[in-house]
mmCIF file of C-alpha atoms in Angstrom:
data_model
loop_
_atom_site.group_PDB
_atom_site.id
_atom_site.type_symbol
_atom_site.label_atom_id
_atom_site.label_comp_id
_atom_site.label_asym_id
_atom_site.label_seq_id
_atom_site.Cartn_x
_atom_site.Cartn_y
_atom_site.Cartn_z
ATOM 1 C CA MET A 1 -45.690 51.830 -51.525
ATOM 2 C CA ALA A 2 -46.898 54.158 -54.238
ATOM 3 C CA ASN A 3 -48.797 56.152 -51.601
ATOM 4 C CA VAL A 4 -45.662 56.414 -49.490
ATOM 5 C CA ASN A 5 -43.623 57.721 -52.412
ATOM 6 C CA PHE A 6 -46.182 60.346 -53.439
ATOM 7 C CA GLU A 7 -46.733 61.556 -49.877
ATOM 8 C CA SER A 8 -42.992 61.826 -49.372
ATOM 9 C CA LEU A 9 -42.666 63.642 -52.682
ATOM 10 C CA ALA A 10 -45.401 66.118 -51.694
ATOM 11 C CA GLU A 11 -43.683 66.795 -48.354
ATOM 12 C CA ALA A 12 -40.325 67.260 -50.068
ATOM 13 C CA THR A 13 -41.704 69.617 -52.714
ATOM 14 C CA SER A 14 -43.482 71.788 -50.132
ATOM 15 C CA GLY A 15 -40.330 72.000 -48.024
ATOM 16 C CA ALA A 16 -38.197 72.886 -51.038
ATOM 17 C CA VAL A 17 -40.505 75.730 -52.105
ATOM 18 C CA GLY A 18 -40.591 77.048 -48.539
ATOM 19 C CA ALA A 19 -36.788 76.973 -48.403
ATOM 20 C CA LEU A 20 -36.509 78.817 -51.725
ATOM 21 C CA VAL A 21 -38.706 81.702 -50.583
ATOM 22 C CA SER A 22 -37.265 82.031 -47.056
ATOM 23 C CA THR A 23 -33.666 81.893 -48.319
ATOM 24 C CA THR A 24 -34.287 84.607 -50.930
ATOM 25 C CA VAL A 25 -36.100 86.940 -48.535
ATOM 26 C CA LEU A 26 -33.450 86.709 -45.812
ATOM 27 C CA TYR A 27 -30.359 86.472 -48.034
ATOM 28 C CA PRO A 28 -28.944 89.999 -47.453
ATOM 29 C CA LEU A 29 -29.062 89.363 -43.693
ATOM 30 C CA ASP A 30 -27.419 85.971 -44.258
ATOM 31 C CA THR A 31 -24.596 87.532 -46.303
ATOM 32 C CA CYS A 32 -23.908 90.205 -43.668
ATOM 33 C CA LYS A 33 -23.976 87.563 -40.936
ATOM 34 C CA THR A 34 -21.628 85.219 -42.790
ATOM 35 C CA LYS A 35 -19.014 87.904 -43.601
ATOM 36 C CA PHE A 36 -19.167 89.126 -40.007
ATOM 37 C CA GLN A 37 -18.706 85.590 -38.623
ATOM 38 C CA ALA A 38 -15.827 84.748 -40.969
ATOM 39 C CA GLU A 39 -13.581 87.623 -39.846
ATOM 40 C CA VAL A 40 -11.149 86.891 -37.018
ATOM 41 C CA GLY A 41 -8.836 89.471 -35.497
ATOM 42 C CA SER A 42 -8.010 91.522 -32.444
ATOM 43 C CA HIS A 43 -10.079 94.631 -31.751
ATOM 44 C CA GLY A 44 -7.733 97.039 -33.549
ATOM 45 C CA GLN A 45 -7.446 94.809 -36.625
ATOM 46 C CA LYS A 46 -11.132 94.141 -37.207
ATOM 47 C CA LYS A 47 -12.705 95.432 -40.379
ATOM 48 C CA TYR A 48 -16.221 94.842 -39.065
ATOM 49 C CA ARG A 49 -16.831 95.891 -35.461
ATOM 50 C CA LYS A 50 -20.563 95.272 -35.726
ATOM 51 C CA LEU A 51 -22.916 93.590 -38.154
ATOM 52 C CA SER A 52 -24.174 96.852 -39.672
ATOM 53 C CA ASP A 53 -20.615 97.656 -40.828
ATOM 54 C CA VAL A 54 -20.965 94.978 -43.511
ATOM 55 C CA LEU A 55 -24.112 96.644 -44.843
ATOM 56 C CA PHE A 56 -22.523 100.113 -44.762
ATOM 57 C CA GLU A 57 -19.497 98.815 -46.677
ATOM 58 C CA ALA A 58 -21.731 97.473 -49.441
ATOM 59 C CA ILE A 59 -23.588 100.786 -49.646
ATOM 60 C CA SER A 60 -20.434 102.955 -49.578
ATOM 61 C CA LYS A 61 -18.848 100.923 -52.397
ATOM 62 C CA GLY A 62 -22.029 101.026 -54.473
ATOM 63 C CA GLN A 63 -22.229 97.249 -54.262
ATOM 64 C CA ILE A 64 -25.605 96.852 -52.572
ATOM 65 C CA LEU A 65 -26.565 94.117 -55.040
ATOM 66 C CA SER A 66 -23.465 92.200 -53.942
ATOM 67 C CA LEU A 67 -25.376 91.339 -50.778
ATOM 68 C CA TYR A 68 -27.013 88.800 -53.089
ATOM 69 C CA GLN A 69 -23.754 87.285 -54.354
ATOM 70 C CA GLY A 70 -24.059 83.519 -54.284
ATOM 71 C CA LEU A 71 -27.870 83.642 -54.066
ATOM 72 C CA GLY A 72 -28.345 81.196 -56.931
ATOM 73 C CA THR A 73 -26.001 78.652 -55.354
ATOM 74 C CA LYS A 74 -27.545 79.137 -51.914
ATOM 75 C CA ASN A 75 -31.042 78.686 -53.326
ATOM 76 C CA LEU A 76 -29.957 75.554 -55.175
ATOM 77 C CA GLN A 77 -28.392 74.206 -51.991
ATOM 78 C CA SER A 78 -31.450 75.096 -49.878
ATOM 79 C CA VAL A 79 -33.938 73.554 -52.313
ATOM 80 C CA ILE A 80 -31.949 70.329 -52.689
ATOM 81 C CA ALA A 81 -31.277 70.169 -48.937
ATOM 82 C CA GLN A 82 -34.918 70.645 -47.954
ATOM 83 C CA PHE A 83 -36.132 68.280 -50.672
ATOM 84 C CA VAL A 84 -33.702 65.545 -49.624
ATOM 85 C CA TYR A 85 -34.399 66.133 -45.921
ATOM 86 C CA PHE A 86 -38.197 66.161 -46.104
ATOM 87 C CA TYR A 87 -38.282 63.263 -48.576
ATOM 88 C CA GLY A 88 -35.841 61.218 -46.502
ATOM 89 C CA TYR A 89 -37.555 62.058 -43.222
ATOM 90 C CA SER A 90 -41.035 61.260 -44.547
ATOM 91 C CA TYR A 91 -39.872 58.098 -46.306
ATOM 92 C CA PHE A 92 -37.894 56.671 -43.385
ATOM 93 C CA LYS A 93 -40.686 57.539 -40.952
ATOM 94 C CA ARG A 94 -43.268 55.667 -43.001
ATOM 95 C CA LEU A 95 -40.850 52.797 -43.595
ATOM 96 C CA TYR A 96 -40.357 52.471 -39.835
ATOM 97 C CA LEU A 97 -44.104 52.400 -39.234
ATOM 98 C CA VAL A 98 -44.595 49.720 -41.887
ATOM 99 C CA LYS A 99 -41.728 47.525 -40.647
ATOM 100 C CA SER A 100 -42.464 47.940 -36.927
ATOM 101 C CA GLY A 101 -46.241 47.719 -37.142
ATOM 102 C CA PHE A 102 -46.638 50.685 -34.783
ATOM 103 C CA LYS A 103 -49.243 53.367 -35.428
ATOM 104 C CA SER A 104 -47.103 56.244 -34.156
ATOM 105 C CA ILE A 105 -43.458 57.143 -33.602
ATOM 106 C CA GLY A 106 -41.932 57.937 -30.226
ATOM 107 C CA THR A 107 -39.845 61.055 -29.610
ATOM 108 C CA THR A 108 -36.517 59.186 -29.497
ATOM 109 C CA VAL A 109 -37.072 57.320 -32.756
ATOM 110 C CA ASN A 110 -38.335 60.507 -34.381
ATOM 111 C CA LEU A 111 -35.139 62.361 -33.447
ATOM 112 C CA ILE A 112 -32.986 59.482 -34.724
ATOM 113 C CA ILE A 113 -34.802 59.495 -38.064
ATOM 114 C CA ALA A 114 -34.488 63.288 -38.272
ATOM 115 C CA ALA A 115 -30.743 63.121 -37.495
ATOM 116 C CA PHE A 116 -30.234 60.394 -40.108
ATOM 117 C CA ALA A 117 -32.108 62.423 -42.730
ATOM 118 C CA GLY A 118 -30.049 65.484 -41.767
ATOM 119 C CA ALA A 119 -26.779 63.566 -42.115
ATOM 120 C CA CYS A 120 -27.739 62.341 -45.599
ATOM 121 C CA THR A 121 -28.670 65.897 -46.548
ATOM 122 C CA ALA A 122 -25.370 67.334 -45.279
ATOM 123 C CA ILE A 123 -23.278 64.839 -47.254
ATOM 124 C CA ILE A 124 -25.177 65.447 -50.509
ATOM 125 C CA THR A 125 -25.275 69.260 -50.336
ATOM 126 C CA GLN A 126 -21.926 70.042 -48.664
ATOM 127 C CA PRO A 127 -20.108 71.171 -51.864
ATOM 128 C CA LEU A 128 -22.912 73.647 -52.604
ATOM 129 C CA ASP A 129 -22.884 74.864 -49.000
ATOM 130 C CA THR A 130 -19.127 75.398 -49.159
ATOM 131 C CA ALA A 131 -19.372 77.250 -52.493
ATOM 132 C CA ALA A 132 -22.152 79.520 -51.206
ATOM 133 C CA SER A 133 -20.102 80.450 -48.120
ATOM 134 C CA ARG A 134 -17.058 81.251 -50.263
ATOM 135 C CA MET A 135 -19.159 83.457 -52.548
ATOM 136 C CA GLN A 136 -20.713 85.311 -49.617
ATOM 137 C CA THR A 137 -17.361 85.964 -47.939
ATOM 138 C CA SER A 138 -15.610 87.113 -51.137
ATOM 139 C CA ALA A 139 -14.906 90.839 -51.472
ATOM 140 C CA PHE A 140 -17.990 92.714 -52.663
ATOM 141 C CA GLY A 141 -18.257 92.611 -56.453
ATOM 142 C CA LYS A 142 -15.591 89.909 -56.823
ATOM 143 C CA SER A 143 -17.598 86.746 -56.241
ATOM 144 C CA LYS A 144 -17.049 83.985 -58.817
ATOM 145 C CA GLY A 145 -19.470 81.501 -60.329
ATOM 146 C CA LEU A 146 -20.306 78.115 -58.819
ATOM 147 C CA TRP A 147 -18.040 76.004 -61.018
ATOM 148 C CA GLU A 148 -15.094 78.421 -60.804
ATOM 149 C CA THR A 149 -15.471 78.654 -57.028
ATOM 150 C CA LEU A 150 -15.378 74.882 -56.567
ATOM 151 C CA SER A 151 -12.685 74.254 -59.198
ATOM 152 C CA ASN A 152 -10.245 76.585 -57.402
ATOM 153 C CA GLY A 153 -9.740 73.930 -54.731
ATOM 154 C CA SER A 154 -9.454 70.169 -54.506
ATOM 155 C CA LEU A 155 -12.367 67.748 -54.178
ATOM 156 C CA SER A 156 -11.722 67.397 -50.453
ATOM 157 C CA GLU A 157 -11.916 71.185 -50.040
ATOM 158 C CA ALA A 158 -15.418 71.104 -51.518
ATOM 159 C CA PHE A 159 -16.395 69.162 -48.411
ATOM 160 C CA ASP A 160 -14.827 71.622 -45.960
ATOM 161 C CA GLY A 161 -16.853 71.697 -42.757
ATOM 162 C CA LEU A 162 -18.613 68.377 -43.384
ATOM 163 C CA SER A 163 -17.657 66.987 -39.977
ATOM 164 C CA ILE A 164 -19.192 70.055 -38.298
ATOM 165 C CA SER A 165 -22.302 69.769 -40.470
ATOM 166 C CA LEU A 166 -22.748 66.181 -39.295
ATOM 167 C CA VAL A 167 -22.328 67.231 -35.651
ATOM 168 C CA LEU A 168 -24.850 70.046 -36.161
ATOM 169 C CA THR A 169 -27.523 67.492 -37.069
ATOM 170 C CA SER A 170 -27.887 67.251 -33.283
ATOM 171 C CA ASN A 171 -29.352 70.776 -33.294
ATOM 172 C CA PRO A 172 -32.973 69.589 -33.804
ATOM 173 C CA ALA A 173 -32.569 67.030 -31.008
ATOM 174 C CA ILE A 174 -31.492 69.807 -28.631
ATOM 175 C CA GLN A 175 -34.310 72.026 -29.871
ATOM 176 C CA TYR A 176 -37.053 69.435 -29.370
ATOM 177 C CA THR A 177 -35.705 68.391 -25.963
ATOM 178 C CA VAL A 178 -35.763 72.014 -24.777
ATOM 179 C CA PHE A 179 -39.202 72.516 -26.372
ATOM 180 C CA ASP A 180 -40.644 69.508 -24.511
ATOM 181 C CA GLN A 181 -39.234 70.780 -21.213
ATOM 182 C CA LEU A 182 -40.624 74.288 -21.765
ATOM 183 C CA LYS A 183 -43.985 72.873 -22.862
ATOM 184 C CA GLU A 184 -44.223 70.674 -19.767
ATOM 185 C CA ARG A 185 -43.503 73.606 -17.441
ATOM 186 C CA PHE A 186 -45.920 75.851 -19.341
ATOM 187 C CA ILE A 187 -48.731 73.295 -19.107
ATOM 188 C CA GLN A 188 -48.067 72.707 -15.396
ATOM 189 C CA ARG A 189 -48.290 76.445 -14.817
ATOM 190 C CA GLN A 190 -51.585 76.609 -16.748
ATOM 191 C CA GLN A 191 -52.960 73.700 -14.731
ATOM 192 C CA SER A 192 -51.994 75.424 -11.495
ATOM 193 C CA LYS A 193 -53.784 78.602 -12.563
ATOM 194 C CA GLN A 194 -56.918 76.658 -13.517
ATOM 195 C CA SER A 195 -56.898 74.764 -10.215
ATOM 196 C CA ALA A 196 -56.470 77.995 -8.244
ATOM 197 C CA SER A 197 -59.336 79.713 -10.063
ATOM 198 C CA GLY A 198 -61.520 76.601 -10.091
ATOM 199 C CA SER A 199 -62.195 77.046 -13.803
ATOM 200 C CA ALA A 200 -62.247 74.244 -16.331
ATOM 201 C CA GLY A 201 -61.242 75.732 -19.642
ATOM 202 C CA SER A 202 -59.790 74.130 -22.721
ATOM 203 C CA SER A 203 -57.518 71.139 -22.418
ATOM 204 C CA PRO A 204 -54.210 72.143 -20.830
ATOM 205 C CA GLU A 205 -52.429 69.466 -22.853
ATOM 206 C CA SER A 206 -52.536 71.637 -25.973
ATOM 207 C CA LEU A 207 -50.759 74.891 -26.747
ATOM 208 C CA SER A 208 -52.194 77.870 -28.565
ATOM 209 C CA ALA A 209 -50.573 78.772 -31.897
ATOM 210 C CA PHE A 210 -48.937 81.846 -30.345
ATOM 211 C CA SER A 211 -47.614 79.896 -27.331
ATOM 212 C CA ALA A 212 -46.256 77.161 -29.601
ATOM 213 C CA PHE A 213 -44.508 79.799 -31.752
ATOM 214 C CA LEU A 214 -42.909 81.469 -28.723
ATOM 215 C CA LEU A 215 -41.748 78.176 -27.192
ATOM 216 C CA GLY A 216 -40.480 77.051 -30.599
ATOM 217 C CA ALA A 217 -38.501 80.275 -31.031
ATOM 218 C CA MET A 218 -37.076 79.988 -27.509
ATOM 219 C CA SER A 219 -36.068 76.338 -27.953
ATOM 220 C CA LYS A 220 -34.469 77.074 -31.337
ATOM 221 C CA SER A 221 -32.552 79.972 -29.781
ATOM 222 C CA VAL A 222 -31.244 77.752 -26.983
ATOM 223 C CA ALA A 223 -30.139 75.082 -29.477
ATOM 224 C CA THR A 224 -28.409 77.757 -31.575
ATOM 225 C CA ILE A 225 -26.587 79.211 -28.546
ATOM 226 C CA ILE A 226 -25.314 75.768 -27.489
ATOM 227 C CA THR A 227 -24.006 74.879 -30.952
ATOM 228 C CA TYR A 228 -22.973 78.378 -32.051
ATOM 229 C CA PRO A 229 -19.176 78.049 -31.610
ATOM 230 C CA LEU A 230 -19.319 75.153 -34.082
ATOM 231 C CA ILE A 231 -21.518 77.159 -36.439
ATOM 232 C CA ARG A 232 -18.941 79.967 -36.515
ATOM 233 C CA CYS A 233 -16.068 77.508 -36.975
ATOM 234 C CA LYS A 234 -17.859 76.056 -39.984
ATOM 235 C CA VAL A 235 -18.184 79.504 -41.596
ATOM 236 C CA MET A 236 -14.500 80.233 -40.941
ATOM 237 C CA ILE A 237 -13.416 76.919 -42.487
ATOM 238 C CA GLN A 238 -15.546 77.449 -45.589
ATOM 239 C CA ALA A 239 -14.828 81.184 -46.022
ATOM 240 C CA SER A 240 -13.078 82.516 -49.113
ATOM 241 C CA ASN A 241 -9.275 82.668 -48.984
ATOM 242 C CA HIS A 242 -9.330 85.896 -50.922
ATOM 243 C CA GLU A 243 -11.351 88.275 -48.778
ATOM 244 C CA ASP A 244 -9.908 91.769 -48.974
ATOM 245 C CA GLU A 245 -7.848 90.693 -51.968
ATOM 246 C CA SER A 246 -5.467 88.701 -49.809
ATOM 247 C CA ASN A 247 -3.921 85.714 -51.564
ATOM 248 C CA GLU A 248 -2.586 84.055 -48.425
ATOM 249 C CA PRO A 249 -4.003 80.525 -48.204
ATOM 250 C CA LYS A 250 -5.363 79.215 -44.956
ATOM 251 C CA SER A 251 -3.136 76.994 -42.898
ATOM 252 C CA LYS A 252 -4.288 73.411 -42.430
ATOM 253 C CA SER A 253 -4.736 73.992 -38.685
ATOM 254 C CA ASN A 254 -7.274 76.726 -39.382
ATOM 255 C CA LYS A 255 -9.367 74.261 -41.371
ATOM 256 C CA THR A 256 -9.987 72.068 -38.331
ATOM 257 C CA ILE A 257 -12.384 72.599 -35.427
ATOM 258 C CA SER A 258 -9.559 72.779 -32.886
ATOM 259 C CA GLY A 259 -7.575 75.157 -35.109
ATOM 260 C CA CYS A 260 -10.517 77.517 -35.512
ATOM 261 C CA LEU A 261 -11.351 77.497 -31.812
ATOM 262 C CA SER A 262 -7.688 78.165 -30.961
ATOM 263 C CA SER A 263 -7.557 81.067 -33.436
ATOM 264 C CA ILE A 264 -10.716 82.620 -32.009
ATOM 265 C CA TRP A 265 -9.454 82.172 -28.448
ATOM 266 C CA LYS A 266 -6.111 83.882 -29.180
ATOM 267 C CA GLU A 267 -7.512 86.789 -31.181
ATOM 268 C CA GLU A 268 -10.906 87.478 -29.628
ATOM 269 C CA GLY A 269 -11.191 85.500 -26.387
ATOM 270 C CA ILE A 270 -14.395 83.887 -25.143
ATOM 271 C CA PRO A 271 -16.706 86.610 -26.597
ATOM 272 C CA GLY A 272 -15.359 85.698 -30.036
ATOM 273 C CA LEU A 273 -16.927 82.254 -29.782
ATOM 274 C CA PHE A 274 -20.327 83.962 -29.917
ATOM 275 C CA LYS A 275 -19.561 86.754 -32.403
ATOM 276 C CA GLY A 276 -22.608 87.261 -34.614
ATOM 277 C CA LEU A 277 -24.869 85.192 -32.364
ATOM 278 C CA GLN A 278 -27.741 87.717 -32.386
ATOM 279 C CA ALA A 279 -27.827 87.780 -36.191
ATOM 280 C CA GLN A 280 -27.659 83.980 -36.314
ATOM 281 C CA ILE A 281 -30.625 83.631 -33.957
ATOM 282 C CA LEU A 282 -32.634 86.268 -35.832
ATOM 283 C CA LYS A 283 -31.931 84.670 -39.197
ATOM 284 C CA THR A 284 -32.534 81.110 -37.953
ATOM 285 C CA VAL A 285 -35.823 81.883 -36.203
ATOM 286 C CA LEU A 286 -37.187 83.960 -39.090
ATOM 287 C CA SER A 287 -36.056 81.383 -41.642
ATOM 288 C CA SER A 288 -37.663 78.485 -39.756
ATOM 289 C CA ALA A 289 -40.893 80.412 -39.258
ATOM 290 C CA LEU A 290 -41.085 81.455 -42.929
ATOM 291 C CA LEU A 291 -40.212 77.980 -44.203
ATOM 292 C CA LEU A 292 -42.800 76.206 -42.065
ATOM 293 C CA MET A 293 -45.472 78.830 -42.730
ATOM 294 C CA ILE A 294 -45.012 78.635 -46.507
ATOM 295 C CA LYS A 295 -44.736 74.848 -46.407
ATOM 296 C CA GLU A 296 -48.032 74.560 -44.535
ATOM 297 C CA LYS A 297 -49.746 77.005 -46.892
ATOM 298 C CA ILE A 298 -48.811 75.128 -50.050
ATOM 299 C CA SER A 299 -48.700 71.542 -48.736
ATOM 300 C CA ARG A 300 -52.393 70.942 -49.484
ATOM 301 C CA PHE A 301 -52.041 72.301 -53.035
ATOM 302 C CA THR A 302 -48.897 70.195 -53.541
ATOM 303 C CA TRP A 303 -50.644 67.047 -52.313
ATOM 304 C CA ILE A 304 -53.620 67.635 -54.626
ATOM 305 C CA THR A 305 -51.222 68.163 -57.528
ATOM 306 C CA MET A 306 -49.408 64.921 -56.716
ATOM 307 C CA LEU A 307 -52.696 63.011 -56.556
ATOM 308 C CA ALA A 308 -53.717 64.443 -59.927
ATOM 309 C CA LEU A 309 -50.345 63.467 -61.386
ATOM 310 C CA ARG A 310 -50.637 59.980 -59.961
ATOM 311 C CA ARG A 311 -54.123 59.567 -61.408
ATOM 312 C CA TYR A 312 -52.937 60.794 -64.793
ATOM 313 C CA LEU A 313 -50.042 58.314 -64.792
ATOM 314 C CA LEU A 314 -52.340 55.436 -63.840
ATOM 315 C CA VAL A 315 -54.834 56.307 -66.572
ATOM 316 C CA SER A 316 -52.060 56.630 -69.135
ATOM 317 C CA LYS A 317 -50.660 53.257 -68.083
ATOM 318 C CA LYS A 318 -54.076 51.606 -68.506
ATOM 319 C CA ARG A 319 -54.494 53.146 -71.973
ATOM 320 C CA VAL A 320 -51.107 51.814 -73.050
ATOM 321 C CA LYS A 321 -52.037 48.329 -71.811
ATOM 322 C CA ASN A 322 -55.417 48.414 -73.563
ATOM 323 C CA ALA A 323 -53.795 49.532 -76.795
#
């Protein structure tokens, strides 16, 4: 059991560090995307007609550093979320293998474990996620601190968008399903080419690193497109009530999925459901690639560190007993 805990801890630590770096690097894009998604209005009433307008506003007001407002909270949320997710995923996966006696996990069980770990993560980190969204969507230069942001509303408001977050745990399941379908078609095509040429190259069952990256990006994009209306609704529900110095509180209907969808439909029509989609895909794909790349780079170092720590604790325990 000790091995399970340390391996899970190593996985969680690597994922948390990867999340910290990727979140910081892409944060200005994330802020622009979030403010752009949160705005709802007819064409003549829109403040931001395109994503770049958010950036130009920050520059024109001399508030370029405000693109980083809420970075500390977002980093805290990302680190905790990735730590909880990777620890929970690794722990539950190993627990399943021990209890079932199987040597490997099937795709279905793997997705269930991933969804369960994602749900636990969403519940634990939702207040931080809500606070970060409110900070990002506040007027430039007027973002408040974490405690002040959360204390402005009730406890239930700190969990705004939780139901959508739980639904969005299905995103990885969609991604992996699409990835498997694309991989199967890709391999069949490679097999057909090899049969036609009569060559016997490397095993067609495996993908090159570049092919895997492309298929992974495509599958993640498809999953994002399918779930995007919910992603935008979540941002709208969590957004600050005081953007543009307006003190009008949101109506209760606009804090529900149906209320948000109805508002988008009336003001922007069907295209509004996918407003900011390109930025979301760009940010999601880059973030996933950076996170996994950094995680893989430091995972070996993290594991060695954990082993050294474990050995130190065992030696210290023996010395205490001998004394």
